Amino acid sequence: MNVATQAKARSEARSQALYEEACRHIPGGVNSPVRAMRSVGRAHPLFIARAQGAWVEDADGNRYVDLVGSWGPMILGHADPGVLTILRETAARGTSFGAPTVLEIELASAVKDAMPSIELVRFVSSGTEAAMSAVRLARAATGRDKILKFAGCYHGHADALLVEAGSGLATLGIPASPGVPAATTADTLTAPFNDLELVRTVVEQHGHELACIIVEPVPGNMGTVAPAPGFLEGLRDLCDACGALLVLDEVMTGFRVARGGAQERFGIVPDLTVLGKIIGGGMPAAAFGGRGDLMEQLAPLGAVYQAGTLSGNPLAMAAGLATLTRLARPGTYEELERTSADLEAGLRRASAGHPVTINRVGSMLTLFHTPGPVTDYESARTSDLERFAAYFRASLEGGVYLAPSQFEAGFVSLAHGPREIEQVVAAAEAFFHTQ
Ligand code: PLP
């Protein structure tokens, strides 16, 4: 039975019909390209009808263990009762005012409590906006234009950062996007992740004109990659030596690899931090924050312009607050670690003897279809993408919803338990058995 007929046996008729209709209204039928599932050889994505805990259900009533978690935010699981309650209460008082609310103060305090490097924080609505704004602030504060990013790290789709980006772009094989003027990226330097020597060379040549080094401390957008011991510390030292700012993009890792993000886990103090995903608890919220003397340069205190109609939106603040409050409970990250370690162990058993590399940092995990090791974008790209696509489709058949790209992290939530882990491992066993 080929994949197409298998899919029919499970029935995806409603998803398929919805996709055809969506394509008449929305480019490619999706509002973010990787959702289309084209790179994994599928004709249409699944339309999701509802989700609860660690499970998503598609429009045809098929249920899957979800390892996507809306690409990271759903660390409590879907439709968490605490989040839903505060959302209902908040919505009843009005959904947007474009004026300050007490919820913004409460979420800002919760963020600062988790991340002591943040003295002031500003909320925005997407990680793209947050990273773009942090880079603008870094450039303004240093009076320098150049920035350094790492190949395969993704910081959203602001023009200056769309150079050798990972995630959807890598999968689609587009090195950078048409429509980004060459002048906009002329000041963006790139280096391979984990290659401190190369960064040192870049800093020797360009340090005096470098505004910041921006990095995903644990990249998730080339698949999960751990920072080599000393790499992040080395970036901190090089920034100090040349007067550039260190910007940690913790959109994925913030409140994920530890409550205080990668900066807590690896003991790094950044100048600026970019946050998103979990900070909005499944609603559109993101933020950037850091040293007070830098953040005070933002309007209205300073001259650096940055704004947003829906920034600090009450519903997004409320969902973020409920999520961060739950995450602050003792034992939370130990629980996540245990479940994630069980998943890793199960996948190692299931794939034993096959050319795979499993990278895991906390509740971020990627199974690469390459003997590895995977330490940067180049090594991530040695993955066999045909095999990944087959693994992805087999996982769906086995009731497991993975990110439809090799270059993504899988996310474990507090709602995942032994039953869900068992299902993911069983689907992997079934796949590797046929290889
Ligand atoms: N930074 C990182 C590390 C991300 O993973 C993402 C999104 O996946 C972004 C920035 C962009 O965030 P958003 O999709 O909310 O614009």
XYZ file of N, CA, C and O in Angstrom, residues 257-386:
520
model
N 13.981 25.290 28.153
C 15.107 24.424 28.561
C 15.434 24.615 30.045
O 16.228 23.863 30.610
N 14.851 25.620 30.639
C 14.846 25.857 32.088
C 13.851 26.991 32.268
O 13.485 27.645 31.288
N 13.410 27.221 33.492
C 12.466 28.340 33.668
C 13.129 29.627 33.179
O 12.508 30.424 32.488
N 14.384 29.810 33.538
C 15.118 31.004 33.105
C 15.772 30.828 31.749
O 16.712 31.564 31.419
N 15.318 29.861 30.959
C 15.808 29.687 29.591
C 17.237 29.161 29.541
O 17.797 28.686 30.532
N 17.830 29.290 28.346
C 19.198 28.804 28.155
C 20.173 29.628 28.977
O 21.214 29.127 29.404
N 19.844 30.890 29.224
C 20.770 31.712 30.016
C 20.912 31.172 31.427
O 21.987 31.236 32.017
N 19.825 30.599 31.958
C 19.935 29.951 33.275
C 20.673 28.614 33.140
O 21.606 28.323 33.885
N 20.269 27.833 32.162
C 20.824 26.488 32.008
C 22.336 26.514 31.775
O 23.062 25.661 32.270
N 22.811 27.496 31.011
C 24.241 27.534 30.681
C 24.988 28.652 31.409
O 26.185 28.840 31.185
N 24.283 29.401 32.246
C 24.955 30.426 33.055
C 25.544 31.563 32.239
O 26.671 31.993 32.490
N 24.803 32.039 31.249
C 25.275 33.144 30.390
C 24.430 34.386 30.685
O 23.202 34.292 30.778
N 25.067 35.539 30.790
C 24.310 36.771 30.996
C 24.334 37.588 29.702
O 25.365 38.165 29.347
N 23.212 37.608 28.979
C 23.179 38.393 27.730
C 22.915 39.866 28.021
O 22.490 40.221 29.130
N 23.159 40.707 27.027
C 22.780 42.114 27.166
C 21.295 42.280 26.858
O 20.596 43.040 27.524
N 20.853 41.572 25.826
C 19.439 41.609 25.453
C 18.950 40.180 25.229
O 19.712 39.317 24.784
N 17.685 39.961 25.519
C 17.064 38.649 25.319
C 15.817 38.834 24.465
O 15.060 39.794 24.661
N 15.628 37.911 23.545
C 14.419 37.924 22.706
C 13.551 36.751 23.150
O 14.038 35.629 23.282
N 12.277 37.021 23.396
C 11.360 35.981 23.880
C 10.126 35.898 22.995
O 9.763 36.866 22.326
N 9.478 34.739 23.022
C 8.248 34.549 22.253
C 7.623 33.240 22.683
O 7.879 32.742 23.773
N 6.804 32.675 21.849
C 6.207 31.356 22.069
C 5.609 31.201 23.472
O 4.516 31.679 23.729
N 6.322 30.536 24.418
C 5.730 30.223 25.727
C 5.268 31.486 26.458
O 4.283 31.453 27.199
N 5.937 32.603 26.231
C 5.599 33.830 26.966
C 4.155 34.267 26.686
O 3.558 35.004 27.480
N 3.590 33.784 25.582
C 2.198 34.126 25.273
C 1.237 32.978 25.551
O 0.035 33.107 25.281
N 1.747 31.865 26.054
C 0.875 30.755 26.444
C -0.083 30.312 25.339
O -1.183 29.842 25.613
N 0.327 30.463 24.079
C -0.538 30.050 22.967
C -1.286 31.220 22.346
O -2.047 31.042 21.398
N -1.090 32.401 22.891
C -1.645 33.617 22.275
C -0.471 34.410 21.684
O 0.671 34.192 22.066
N -0.757 35.354 20.757
C 0.359 36.063 20.115
C 1.007 37.091 21.043
O 0.543 38.221 21.166
N 2.081 36.663 21.706
C 2.884 37.596 22.505
C 4.345 37.233 22.337
O 4.692 36.068 22.151
N 5.191 38.240 22.389
C 6.633 38.062 22.363
C 7.205 39.265 23.101
O 6.441 40.144 23.551
N 8.517 39.294 23.268
C 9.094 40.387 24.042
C 10.578 40.483 23.759
O 11.192 39.528 23.278
N 11.139 41.640 24.054
C 12.589 41.735 24.146
C 12.894 42.569 25.380
O 12.130 43.457 25.764
N 14.010 42.208 26.008
C 14.334 42.892 27.251
C 15.794 42.729 27.565
O 16.525 42.018 26.885
N 16.225 43.400 28.629
C 17.631 43.288 29.005
C 18.057 44.427 29.899
O 17.255 44.955 30.686
N 19.329 44.819 29.733
C 19.924 45.849 30.584
C 19.101 47.133 30.552
O 18.682 47.601 29.492
N 18.907 47.698 31.727
C 18.096 48.905 31.829
C 18.634 50.052 30.991
O 17.867 50.754 30.320
N 19.976 50.229 30.998
C 20.541 51.371 30.257
C 20.310 51.227 28.755
O 20.269 52.231 28.038
N 20.154 50.002 28.287
C 19.854 49.803 26.861
C 18.366 50.023 26.602
O 17.977 50.773 25.702
N 17.545 49.360 27.407
C 16.094 49.412 27.177
C 15.556 50.837 27.354
O 14.548 51.203 26.742
N 16.237 51.636 28.164
C 15.801 53.022 28.367
C 16.017 53.890 27.121
O 15.558 55.028 27.063
N 16.695 53.338 26.142
C 16.893 54.108 24.906
C 15.694 53.990 23.964
O 15.634 54.615 22.907
N 14.720 53.130 24.364
C 13.509 52.994 23.550
C 12.564 54.165 23.788
O 12.439 54.658 24.914
N 11.845 54.553 22.736
C 10.790 55.557 22.893
C 9.712 55.001 23.841
O 9.445 53.798 23.790
N 9.128 55.763 24.752
C 9.191 57.223 24.817
C 10.359 57.765 25.651
O 10.548 58.978 25.684
N 11.144 56.885 26.334
C 12.248 57.406 27.146
C 13.373 57.909 26.266
O 14.006 58.924 26.543
N 13.663 57.150 25.201
C 14.777 57.476 24.322
C 14.322 57.636 22.894
O 13.122 57.696 22.610
N 15.302 57.628 21.994
C 15.002 57.986 20.609
C 14.732 56.776 19.712
O 14.347 56.929 18.553
N 14.953 55.562 20.232
C 14.816 54.384 19.363
C 13.338 54.029 19.223
O 12.688 53.637 20.200
N 12.825 54.138 18.004
C 11.390 53.956 17.807
C 11.015 52.485 17.739
O 11.689 51.675 17.110
N 9.929 52.184 18.374
C 9.407 50.806 18.395
C 7.997 50.908 18.939
O 7.756 51.615 19.917
N 7.025 50.218 18.287
C 5.629 50.378 18.677
C 4.784 49.207 18.204
O 5.263 48.377 17.434
N 3.536 49.128 18.644
C 2.650 48.063 18.172
C 1.228 48.242 18.673
O 1.019 48.384 19.887
N 0.259 48.213 17.762
C -1.147 48.405 18.122
C -1.600 47.393 19.176
O -2.268 47.738 20.143
N -1.231 46.122 18.963
C -1.727 45.074 19.858
C -0.669 44.640 20.877
O -0.858 43.639 21.586
N 0.455 45.366 20.958
C 1.509 44.997 21.915
C 0.954 44.987 23.332
O 0.264 45.920 23.747
N 1.270 43.938 24.078
C 0.785 43.842 25.457
C -0.699 43.543 25.528
O -1.341 43.785 26.554
N -1.223 42.978 24.457
C -2.659 42.664 24.398
C -3.110 41.880 25.641
O -2.451 40.925 26.046
N -4.227 42.278 26.244
C -4.627 41.659 27.519
C -4.803 40.141 27.458
O -4.418 39.444 28.400
N -5.362 39.629 26.369
C -5.540 38.175 26.290
C -4.196 37.467 26.229
O -3.984 36.442 26.889
N -3.276 38.023 25.448
C -1.955 37.407 25.331
C -1.206 37.493 26.662
O -0.545 36.533 27.084
N -1.326 38.630 27.337
C -0.661 38.785 28.644
C -1.243 37.784 29.646
O -0.519 37.175 30.434
N -2.564 37.623 29.607
C -3.226 36.735 30.566
C -2.802 35.283 30.352
O -2.466 34.571 31.319
N -2.777 34.855 29.093
C -2.389 33.465 28.809
C -0.924 33.241 29.182
O -0.561 32.191 29.734
N -0.095 34.238 28.901
C 1.328 34.131 29.256
C 1.505 34.053 30.761
O 2.287 33.237 31.275
N 0.763 34.884 31.463
C 0.883 34.923 32.923
C 0.460 33.590 33.545
O 1.137 33.049 34.427
N -0.656 33.046 33.072
C -1.122 31.758 33.602
C -0.076 30.676 33.334
O 0.187 29.808 34.178
N 0.531 30.743 32.164
C 1.532 29.728 31.795
C 2.785 29.868 32.651
O 3.279 28.884 33.224
N 3.297 31.079 32.769
C 4.522 31.281 33.559
C 4.284 30.971 35.041
O 5.167 30.452 35.727
N 3.092 31.264 35.523
C 2.770 30.963 36.927
C 2.793 29.452 37.158
O 3.369 28.965 38.131
N 2.201 28.724 36.222
C 2.200 27.256 36.351
C 3.629 26.700 36.283
O 4.001 25.786 37.027
N 4.439 27.285 35.399
C 5.801 26.780 35.215
C 6.679 27.041 36.433
O 7.694 26.367 36.632
N 6.291 28.025 37.248
C 7.105 28.367 38.429
C 6.920 27.368 39.571
O 7.652 27.415 40.559
N 5.951 26.453 39.434
C 5.749 25.456 40.493
C 6.972 24.563 40.642
O 7.529 24.127 39.615
N 7.370 24.232 41.873
C 8.532 23.366 42.048
C 8.335 22.028 41.342
O 7.228 21.497 41.311
N 9.394 21.510 40.773
C 9.346 20.175 40.168
C 8.958 20.153 38.702
O 9.051 19.127 38.041
N 8.531 21.314 38.184
C 8.039 21.359 36.807
C 9.093 20.893 35.801
O 8.832 20.045 34.937
N 10.286 21.475 35.904
C 11.302 21.171 34.893
C 11.910 19.789 35.095
O 12.350 19.154 34.130
N 11.868 19.309 36.336
C 12.311 17.921 36.587
C 11.342 16.962 35.892
O 11.742 15.974 35.287
N 10.047 17.281 35.987
C 9.038 16.427 35.348
C 9.218 16.420 33.823
O 9.192 15.372 33.178
N 9.407 17.615 33.270
C 9.621 17.711 31.816
C 10.857 16.932 31.395
O 10.878 16.266 30.356
N 11.902 17.040 32.223
C 13.158 16.348 31.920
C 12.945 14.826 31.928
O 13.419 14.129 31.029
N 12.199 14.339 32.924
C 11.959 12.894 33.011
C 11.202 12.386 31.776
O 11.584 11.407 31.147
N 10.133 13.067 31.430
C 9.338 12.631 30.275
C 10.179 12.685 29.000
O 10.129 11.773 28.163
N 10.951 13.765 28.877
C 11.749 13.938 27.657
C 12.850 12.881 27.587
O 13.162 12.367 26.502
N 13.447 12.563 28.743
C 14.491 11.525 28.773
C 13.883 10.170 28.406
O 14.506 9.372 27.698
N 12.660 9.912 28.856
C 11.981 8.652 28.497
C 11.748 8.591 26.986
O 11.920 7.550 26.360
N 11.337 9.729 26.423
C 11.116 9.764 24.973
C 12.434 9.493 24.239
O 12.492 8.687 23.306
N 13.487 10.160 24.675
C 14.796 9.965 24.036
C 15.214 8.495 24.123
O 15.624 7.897 23.111
N 15.075 7.914 25.314
C 15.497 6.513 25.495
C 14.687 5.594 24.583
O 15.236 4.689 23.938
N 13.387 5.842 24.494
C 12.520 5.013 23.656
C 12.902 5.122 22.187
O 12.958 4.129 21.461
N 13.176 6.351 21.744
C 13.551 6.546 20.336
C 14.912 5.914 20.040
O 15.141 5.382 18.955
N 15.810 5.962 21.028
C 17.127 5.316 20.831
C 16.950 3.807 20.669
O 17.575 3.185 19.808
N 16.072 3.236 21.500
C 15.804 1.794 21.384
C 15.212 1.482 20.014
O 15.638 0.566 19.318
N 14.221 2.281 19.635
C 13.493 2.005 18.386
C 14.399 2.127 17.161
O 14.194 1.435 16.165
N 15.398 3.014 17.237
C 16.214 3.289 16.047
C 17.596 2.646 16.130
O 18.447 2.921 15.275
N 17.799 1.804 17.146
C 19.126 1.202 17.339
C 19.575 0.494 16.063
O 18.789 -0.208 15.412
N 20.824 0.709 15.678
C 21.364 0.054 14.492
C 21.098 0.821 13.200
O 21.552 0.424 12.130
N 20.356 1.909 13.282
C 20.061 2.715 12.090
C 20.879 4.015 12.129
O 21.264 4.464 13.204
N 21.133 4.594 10.950
C 21.974 5.798 10.913
C 21.211 7.044 11.361
O 20.764 7.840 10.543
N 21.038 7.190 12.661
C 20.330 8.370 13.183
C 21.164 9.035 14.270
O 22.039 8.406 14.871
N 20.849 10.295 14.494
C 21.444 11.047 15.602
C 20.292 11.681 16.362
O 19.436 12.329 15.748
N 20.254 11.452 17.662
C 19.194 12.070 18.456
C 19.830 13.138 19.332
O 20.700 12.848 20.150
N 19.425 14.375 19.101
C 19.888 15.490 19.942
C 18.744 15.926 20.839
O 17.620 16.119 20.368
N 19.047 16.068 22.118
C 18.011 16.547 23.046
C 18.621 17.516 24.044
O 19.701 17.260 24.576
N 17.943 18.624 24.241
C 18.287 19.543 25.332
C 16.976 19.814 26.056
O 16.079 20.462 25.510
N 16.837 19.279 27.262
C 15.582 19.431 28.001
C 14.438 18.850 27.190
O 14.520 17.726 26.678
N 13.370 19.630 27.030
C 12.195 19.119 26.319
C 12.187 19.486 24.833
O 11.147 19.476 24.194
N 13.367 19.811 24.285
C 13.542 19.985 22.830
C 14.297 18.764 22.308
O 15.356 18.419 22.856
N 13.785 18.147 21.265
C 14.420 16.917 20.777
C 14.273 16.803 19.261
O 13.232 17.132 18.707
N 15.346 16.354 18.599
C 15.267 16.068 17.162
C 15.956 14.742 16.857
O 17.063 14.493 17.342
N 15.280 13.918 16.076
C 15.881 12.689 15.546
C 16.303 12.996 14.112
O 15.464 13.197 13.240
N 17.612 13.128 13.916
C 18.152 13.388 12.578
C 18.425 12.054 11.879
O 18.973 11.140 12.501
N 18.130 12.009 10.597
C 18.397 10.780 9.843
C 19.783 10.862 9.216
O 19.944 10.938 8.002
N 20.763 10.883 10.068
C 22.165 10.914 9.665
C 22.979 10.306 10.806
O 22.589 10.441 11.978
N 24.102 9.657 10.468
C 24.917 9.109 11.565
C 25.502 10.207 12.463
O 25.893 9.936 13.589
N 25.557 11.438 11.950
C 25.990 12.561 12.772
C 27.486 12.537 13.048
O 28.231 11.896 12.325
N 27.947 13.244 14.093
C 27.140 14.041 15.006
C 26.585 15.300 14.334
O 27.123 15.740 13.324
N 25.527 15.849 14.911
C 24.948 17.087 14.377
C 25.267 18.216 15.355
O 24.752 18.246 16.474
N 26.135 19.107 14.905
C 26.597 20.190 15.777
C 26.360 21.563 15.174
O 26.588 22.576 15.833
N 25.953 21.600 13.916
C 25.713 22.882 13.247
C 24.817 22.626 12.029
O 24.365 21.496 11.811
N 24.591 23.680 11.263
C 23.667 23.560 10.131
C 24.199 22.611 9.061
O 23.447 21.816 8.486
N 25.510 22.717 8.820
C 26.097 21.858 7.784
C 25.913 20.379 8.125
O 25.520 19.577 7.283
N 26.178 20.036 9.363
C 26.035 18.622 9.732
C 24.548 18.235 9.789
O 24.185 17.106 9.461
N 23.684 19.177 10.167
C 22.237 18.879 10.154
C 21.792 18.541 8.737
O 20.947 17.673 8.510
N 22.407 19.240 7.777
C 22.001 19.041 6.377
C 22.515 17.741 5.765
O 22.188 17.441 4.625
N 23.303 16.979 6.527
C 23.678 15.648 6.025
C 22.529 14.657 6.232
O 22.617 13.504 5.818
N 21.447 15.108 6.888
C 20.303 14.221 7.111
C 19.694 13.786 5.781
O 19.630 14.576 4.832
N 19.221 12.563 5.764
C 18.548 12.025 4.589
C 17.087 12.511 4.640
O 16.268 11.994 5.412
N 16.767 13.488 3.803
C 15.451 14.128 3.906
C 14.323 13.243 3.366
O 13.182 13.352 3.811
N 14.680 12.358 2.412
C 13.673 11.394 1.937
C 13.264 10.471 3.087
O 12.092 10.149 3.273
